[in-house]
Protein backbone atom coordinates (compact mmCIF):
# COMPACT_ATOMS: atom_id res chain seq x y z
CA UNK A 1 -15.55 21.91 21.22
CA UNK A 2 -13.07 21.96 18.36
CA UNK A 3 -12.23 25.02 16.59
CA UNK A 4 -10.85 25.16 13.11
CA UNK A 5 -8.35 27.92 11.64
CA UNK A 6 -8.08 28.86 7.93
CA UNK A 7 -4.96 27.38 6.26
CA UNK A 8 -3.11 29.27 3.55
CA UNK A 9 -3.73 28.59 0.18
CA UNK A 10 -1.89 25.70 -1.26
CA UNK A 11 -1.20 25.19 -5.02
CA UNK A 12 -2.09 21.58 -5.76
CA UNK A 13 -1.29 19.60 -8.99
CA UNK A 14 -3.88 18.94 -11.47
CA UNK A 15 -6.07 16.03 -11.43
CA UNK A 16 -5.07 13.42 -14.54
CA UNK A 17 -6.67 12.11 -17.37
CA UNK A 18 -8.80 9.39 -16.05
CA UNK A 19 -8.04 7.32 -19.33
CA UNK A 20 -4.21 8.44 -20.17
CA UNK A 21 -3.20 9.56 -16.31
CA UNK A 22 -2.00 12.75 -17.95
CA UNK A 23 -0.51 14.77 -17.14
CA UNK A 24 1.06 12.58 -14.31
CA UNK A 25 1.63 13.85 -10.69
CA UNK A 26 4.76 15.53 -9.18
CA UNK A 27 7.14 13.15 -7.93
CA UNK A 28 5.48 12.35 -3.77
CA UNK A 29 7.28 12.01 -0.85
CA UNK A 30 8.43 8.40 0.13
CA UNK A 31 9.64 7.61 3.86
CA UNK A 32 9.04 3.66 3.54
CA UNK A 33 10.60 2.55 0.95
CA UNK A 34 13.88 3.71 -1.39
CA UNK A 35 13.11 0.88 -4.12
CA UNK A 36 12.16 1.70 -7.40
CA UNK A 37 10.19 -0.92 -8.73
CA UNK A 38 8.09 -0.44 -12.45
CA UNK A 39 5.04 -1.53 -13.17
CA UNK A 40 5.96 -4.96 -15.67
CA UNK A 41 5.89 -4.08 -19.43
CA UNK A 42 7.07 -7.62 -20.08
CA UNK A 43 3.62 -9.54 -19.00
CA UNK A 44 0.03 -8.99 -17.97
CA UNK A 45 -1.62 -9.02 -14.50
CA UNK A 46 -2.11 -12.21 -13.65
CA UNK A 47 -5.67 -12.80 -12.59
CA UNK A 48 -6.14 -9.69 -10.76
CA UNK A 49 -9.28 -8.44 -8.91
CA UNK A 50 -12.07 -6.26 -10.83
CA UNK A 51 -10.97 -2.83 -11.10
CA UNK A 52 -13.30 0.52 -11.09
CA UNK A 53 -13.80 0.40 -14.73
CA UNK A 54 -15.95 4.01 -15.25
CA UNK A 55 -13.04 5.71 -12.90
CA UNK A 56 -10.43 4.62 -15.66
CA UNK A 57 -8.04 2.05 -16.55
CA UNK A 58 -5.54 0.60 -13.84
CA UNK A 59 -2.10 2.90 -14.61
CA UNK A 60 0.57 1.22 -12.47
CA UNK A 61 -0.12 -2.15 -10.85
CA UNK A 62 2.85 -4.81 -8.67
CA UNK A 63 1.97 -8.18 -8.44
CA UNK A 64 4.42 -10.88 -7.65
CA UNK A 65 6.06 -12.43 -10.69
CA UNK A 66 6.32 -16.56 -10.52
CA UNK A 67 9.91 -16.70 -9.97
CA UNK A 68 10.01 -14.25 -6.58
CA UNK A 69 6.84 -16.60 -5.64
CA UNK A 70 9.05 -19.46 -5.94
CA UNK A 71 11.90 -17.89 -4.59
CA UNK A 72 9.74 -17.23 -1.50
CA UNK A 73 8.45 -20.82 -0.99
CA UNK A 74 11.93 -21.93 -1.27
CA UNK A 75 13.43 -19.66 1.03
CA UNK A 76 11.18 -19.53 4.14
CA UNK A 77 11.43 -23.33 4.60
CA UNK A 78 15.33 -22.72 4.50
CA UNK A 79 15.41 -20.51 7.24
CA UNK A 80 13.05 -22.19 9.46
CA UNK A 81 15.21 -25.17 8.77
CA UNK A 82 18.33 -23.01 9.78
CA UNK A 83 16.33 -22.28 13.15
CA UNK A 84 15.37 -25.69 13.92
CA UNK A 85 19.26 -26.17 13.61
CA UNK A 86 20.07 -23.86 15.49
CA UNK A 87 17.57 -24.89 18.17
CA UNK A 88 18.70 -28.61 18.48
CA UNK A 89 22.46 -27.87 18.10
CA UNK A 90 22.66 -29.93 14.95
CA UNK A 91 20.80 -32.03 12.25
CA UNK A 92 19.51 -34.60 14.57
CA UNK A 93 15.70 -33.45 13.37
CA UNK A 94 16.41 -34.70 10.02
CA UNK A 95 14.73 -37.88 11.07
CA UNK A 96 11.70 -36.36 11.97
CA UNK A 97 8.69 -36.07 9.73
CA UNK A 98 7.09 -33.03 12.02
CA UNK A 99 9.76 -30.66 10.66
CA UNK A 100 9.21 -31.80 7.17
CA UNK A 101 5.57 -31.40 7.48
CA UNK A 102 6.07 -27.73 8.71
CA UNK A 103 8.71 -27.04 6.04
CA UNK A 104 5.76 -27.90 3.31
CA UNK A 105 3.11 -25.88 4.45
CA UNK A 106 5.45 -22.92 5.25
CA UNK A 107 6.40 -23.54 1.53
CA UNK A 108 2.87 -23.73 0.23
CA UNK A 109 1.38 -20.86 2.30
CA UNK A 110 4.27 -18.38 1.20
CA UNK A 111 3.62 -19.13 -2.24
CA UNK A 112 -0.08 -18.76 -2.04
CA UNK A 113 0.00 -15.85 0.13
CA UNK A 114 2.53 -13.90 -2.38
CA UNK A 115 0.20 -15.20 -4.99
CA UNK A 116 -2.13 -12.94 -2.93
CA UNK A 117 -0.79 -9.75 -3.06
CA UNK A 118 -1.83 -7.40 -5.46
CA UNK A 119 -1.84 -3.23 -5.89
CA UNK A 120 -2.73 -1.11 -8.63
CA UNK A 121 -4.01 2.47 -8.85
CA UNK A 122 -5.61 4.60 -11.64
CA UNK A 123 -5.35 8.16 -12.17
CA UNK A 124 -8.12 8.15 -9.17
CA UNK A 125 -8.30 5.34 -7.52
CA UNK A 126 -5.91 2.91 -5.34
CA UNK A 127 -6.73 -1.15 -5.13
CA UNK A 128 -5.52 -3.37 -2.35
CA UNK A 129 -6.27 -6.72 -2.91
CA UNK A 130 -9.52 -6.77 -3.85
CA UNK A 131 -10.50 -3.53 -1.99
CA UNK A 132 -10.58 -0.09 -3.67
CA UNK A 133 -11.69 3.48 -3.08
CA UNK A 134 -11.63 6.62 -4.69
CA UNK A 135 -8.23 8.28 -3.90
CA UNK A 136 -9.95 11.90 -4.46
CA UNK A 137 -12.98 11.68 -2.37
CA UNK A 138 -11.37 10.65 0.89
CA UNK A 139 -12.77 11.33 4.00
CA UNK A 140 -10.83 9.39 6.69
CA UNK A 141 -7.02 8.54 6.97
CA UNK A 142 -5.27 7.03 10.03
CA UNK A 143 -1.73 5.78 10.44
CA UNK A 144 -1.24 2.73 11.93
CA UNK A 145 0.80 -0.33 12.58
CA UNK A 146 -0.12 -4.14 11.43
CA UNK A 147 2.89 -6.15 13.30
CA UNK A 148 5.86 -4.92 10.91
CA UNK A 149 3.67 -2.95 8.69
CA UNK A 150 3.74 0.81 8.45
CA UNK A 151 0.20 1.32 6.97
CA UNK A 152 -2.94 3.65 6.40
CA UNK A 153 -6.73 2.88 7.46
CA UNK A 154 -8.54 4.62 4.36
CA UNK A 155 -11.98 5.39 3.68
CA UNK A 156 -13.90 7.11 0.93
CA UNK A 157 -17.30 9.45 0.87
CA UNK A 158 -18.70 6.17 -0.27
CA UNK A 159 -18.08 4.20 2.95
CA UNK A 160 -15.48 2.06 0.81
CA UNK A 161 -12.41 0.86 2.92
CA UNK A 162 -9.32 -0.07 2.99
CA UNK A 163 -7.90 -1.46 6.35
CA UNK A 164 -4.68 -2.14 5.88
CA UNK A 165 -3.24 -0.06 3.03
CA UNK A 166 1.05 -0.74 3.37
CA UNK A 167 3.21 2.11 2.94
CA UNK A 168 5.86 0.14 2.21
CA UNK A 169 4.55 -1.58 -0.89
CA UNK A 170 2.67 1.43 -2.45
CA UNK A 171 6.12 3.22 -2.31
CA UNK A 172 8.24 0.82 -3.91
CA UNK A 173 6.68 1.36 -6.87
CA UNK A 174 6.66 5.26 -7.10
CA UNK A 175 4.96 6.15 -10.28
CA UNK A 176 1.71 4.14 -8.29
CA UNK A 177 2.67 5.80 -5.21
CA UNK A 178 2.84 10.02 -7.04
CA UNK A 179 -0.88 9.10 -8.17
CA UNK A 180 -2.07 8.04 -4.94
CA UNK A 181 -0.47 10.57 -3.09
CA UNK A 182 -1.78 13.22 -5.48
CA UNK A 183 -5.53 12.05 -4.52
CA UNK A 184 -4.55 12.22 -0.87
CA UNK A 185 -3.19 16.04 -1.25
CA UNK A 186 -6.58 16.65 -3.09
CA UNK A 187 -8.95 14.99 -0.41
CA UNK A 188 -7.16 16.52 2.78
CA UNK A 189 -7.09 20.18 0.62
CA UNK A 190 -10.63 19.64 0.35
CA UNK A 191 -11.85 19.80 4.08
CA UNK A 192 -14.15 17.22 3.91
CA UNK A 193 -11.16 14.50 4.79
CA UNK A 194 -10.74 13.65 8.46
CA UNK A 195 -6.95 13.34 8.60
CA UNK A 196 -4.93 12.34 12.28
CA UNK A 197 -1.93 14.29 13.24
CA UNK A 198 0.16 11.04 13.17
CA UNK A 199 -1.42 10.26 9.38
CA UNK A 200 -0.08 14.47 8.20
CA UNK A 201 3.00 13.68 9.55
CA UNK A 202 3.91 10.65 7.75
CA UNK A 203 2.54 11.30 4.76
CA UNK A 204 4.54 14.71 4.82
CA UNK A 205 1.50 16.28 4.04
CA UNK A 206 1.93 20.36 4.01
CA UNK A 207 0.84 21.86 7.24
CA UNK A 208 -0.95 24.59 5.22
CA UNK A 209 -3.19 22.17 2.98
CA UNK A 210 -7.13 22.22 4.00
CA UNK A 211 -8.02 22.44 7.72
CA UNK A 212 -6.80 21.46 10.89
CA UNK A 213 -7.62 20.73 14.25
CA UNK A 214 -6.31 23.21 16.97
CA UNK A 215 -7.28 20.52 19.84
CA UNK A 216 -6.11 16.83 18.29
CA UNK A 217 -5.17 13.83 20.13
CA UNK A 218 -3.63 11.33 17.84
């Protein structure tokens, strides 16, 4: 049987403006990622997914802008035609169609597959891809690993998931990444969120915030 101790009282921020995202969360721990990428003031999503329009207006969003998608289908090729180099000992394979062939579709995948990648969050909500759930009303976090991917397993009191939420990109922008992490602190503080050991521990979540387990596993 599992037995649960009473945590110390924790002082958590105040919950935003679901419109304005006011007043806007204390800066959050980030162990992924150093960048500091904005949200773009200079253009509009392009064609994102439907957002959670009654929980308030998308606040910070990343989407990859056409140049870095370009960039990307020009650059993969490259190095897979650096490899094949490499692999033969010279340019002997530029007489072969087969590595020409690959070089296209690794060119045309990248840039759909960046064309792909979307995140935004609003004062209480997160969105990956086309995927979002209700950063306050958590009720399940795991850490895992998808190949090189540092990234959470999240699921709200509404059975909405996300299986595959990267660390990595959520910090790099870290205005998105305070609000998020602000609805984490607020789910875990209210006992109701199922949190792993291994999930606390990278998120730096306070050891004193909501309940935990005296007998965990993972």
């Amino acid at each position: 049987m599992t037995h649960y101790f009473p945590r110390p009282q924790f002082r958590l921020p105040p919950v935003p403006d679901r419109q304005t995202g006011e007043p806007r969360p204390p800066t959050a721990p980030r162990r992924e990622s150093s960048a500091y990428e904005t949200t773009p003031a200079d253009r509009t999503p392009r064609n994102p997914p439907s957002t959670p329009e009654d929980l308030g207006p998308a606040l910070e969003w990343s989407q990859f802008a056409k140049r870095h998608r370009a960039q990307a289908a020009v650059l993969m090729p490259v190095l897979f035609a650096a490899f094949v180099t490499f692999r033969m000992g010279g340019f002997d394979w530029v007489g072969d169609w087969v590595p020409w062939i690959w070089m296209a579709l690794i060119s045309a995948f990248m840039y759909w597959r960046t064309g792909c990648e979307w995140m935004a969050a609003g004062s209480v909500w997160v969105q990956d891809g086309p995927d979002w759930i209700n950063t306050y009303e958590l009720v399940r976090i795991r850490f895992s690993v998808d190949g090189l991917r540092r990234v959470l397993r999240i699921e709200d009191s509404e059975g909405r998931k996300i299986h595959s939420f990267g660390l990595r990109n959520a910090q790099s922008n870290p205005l998105m990444w305070d609000l998020v992490y602000n609805g984490i602190l607020h789910s875990v503080a209210s006992g109701n969120c199922d949190i792993s050991n291994k999930a606390r521990k990278v998120l730096q979540i306070p050891p004193s915030l909501g309940r935990e387990p005296a007998d965990t596993a993972d």
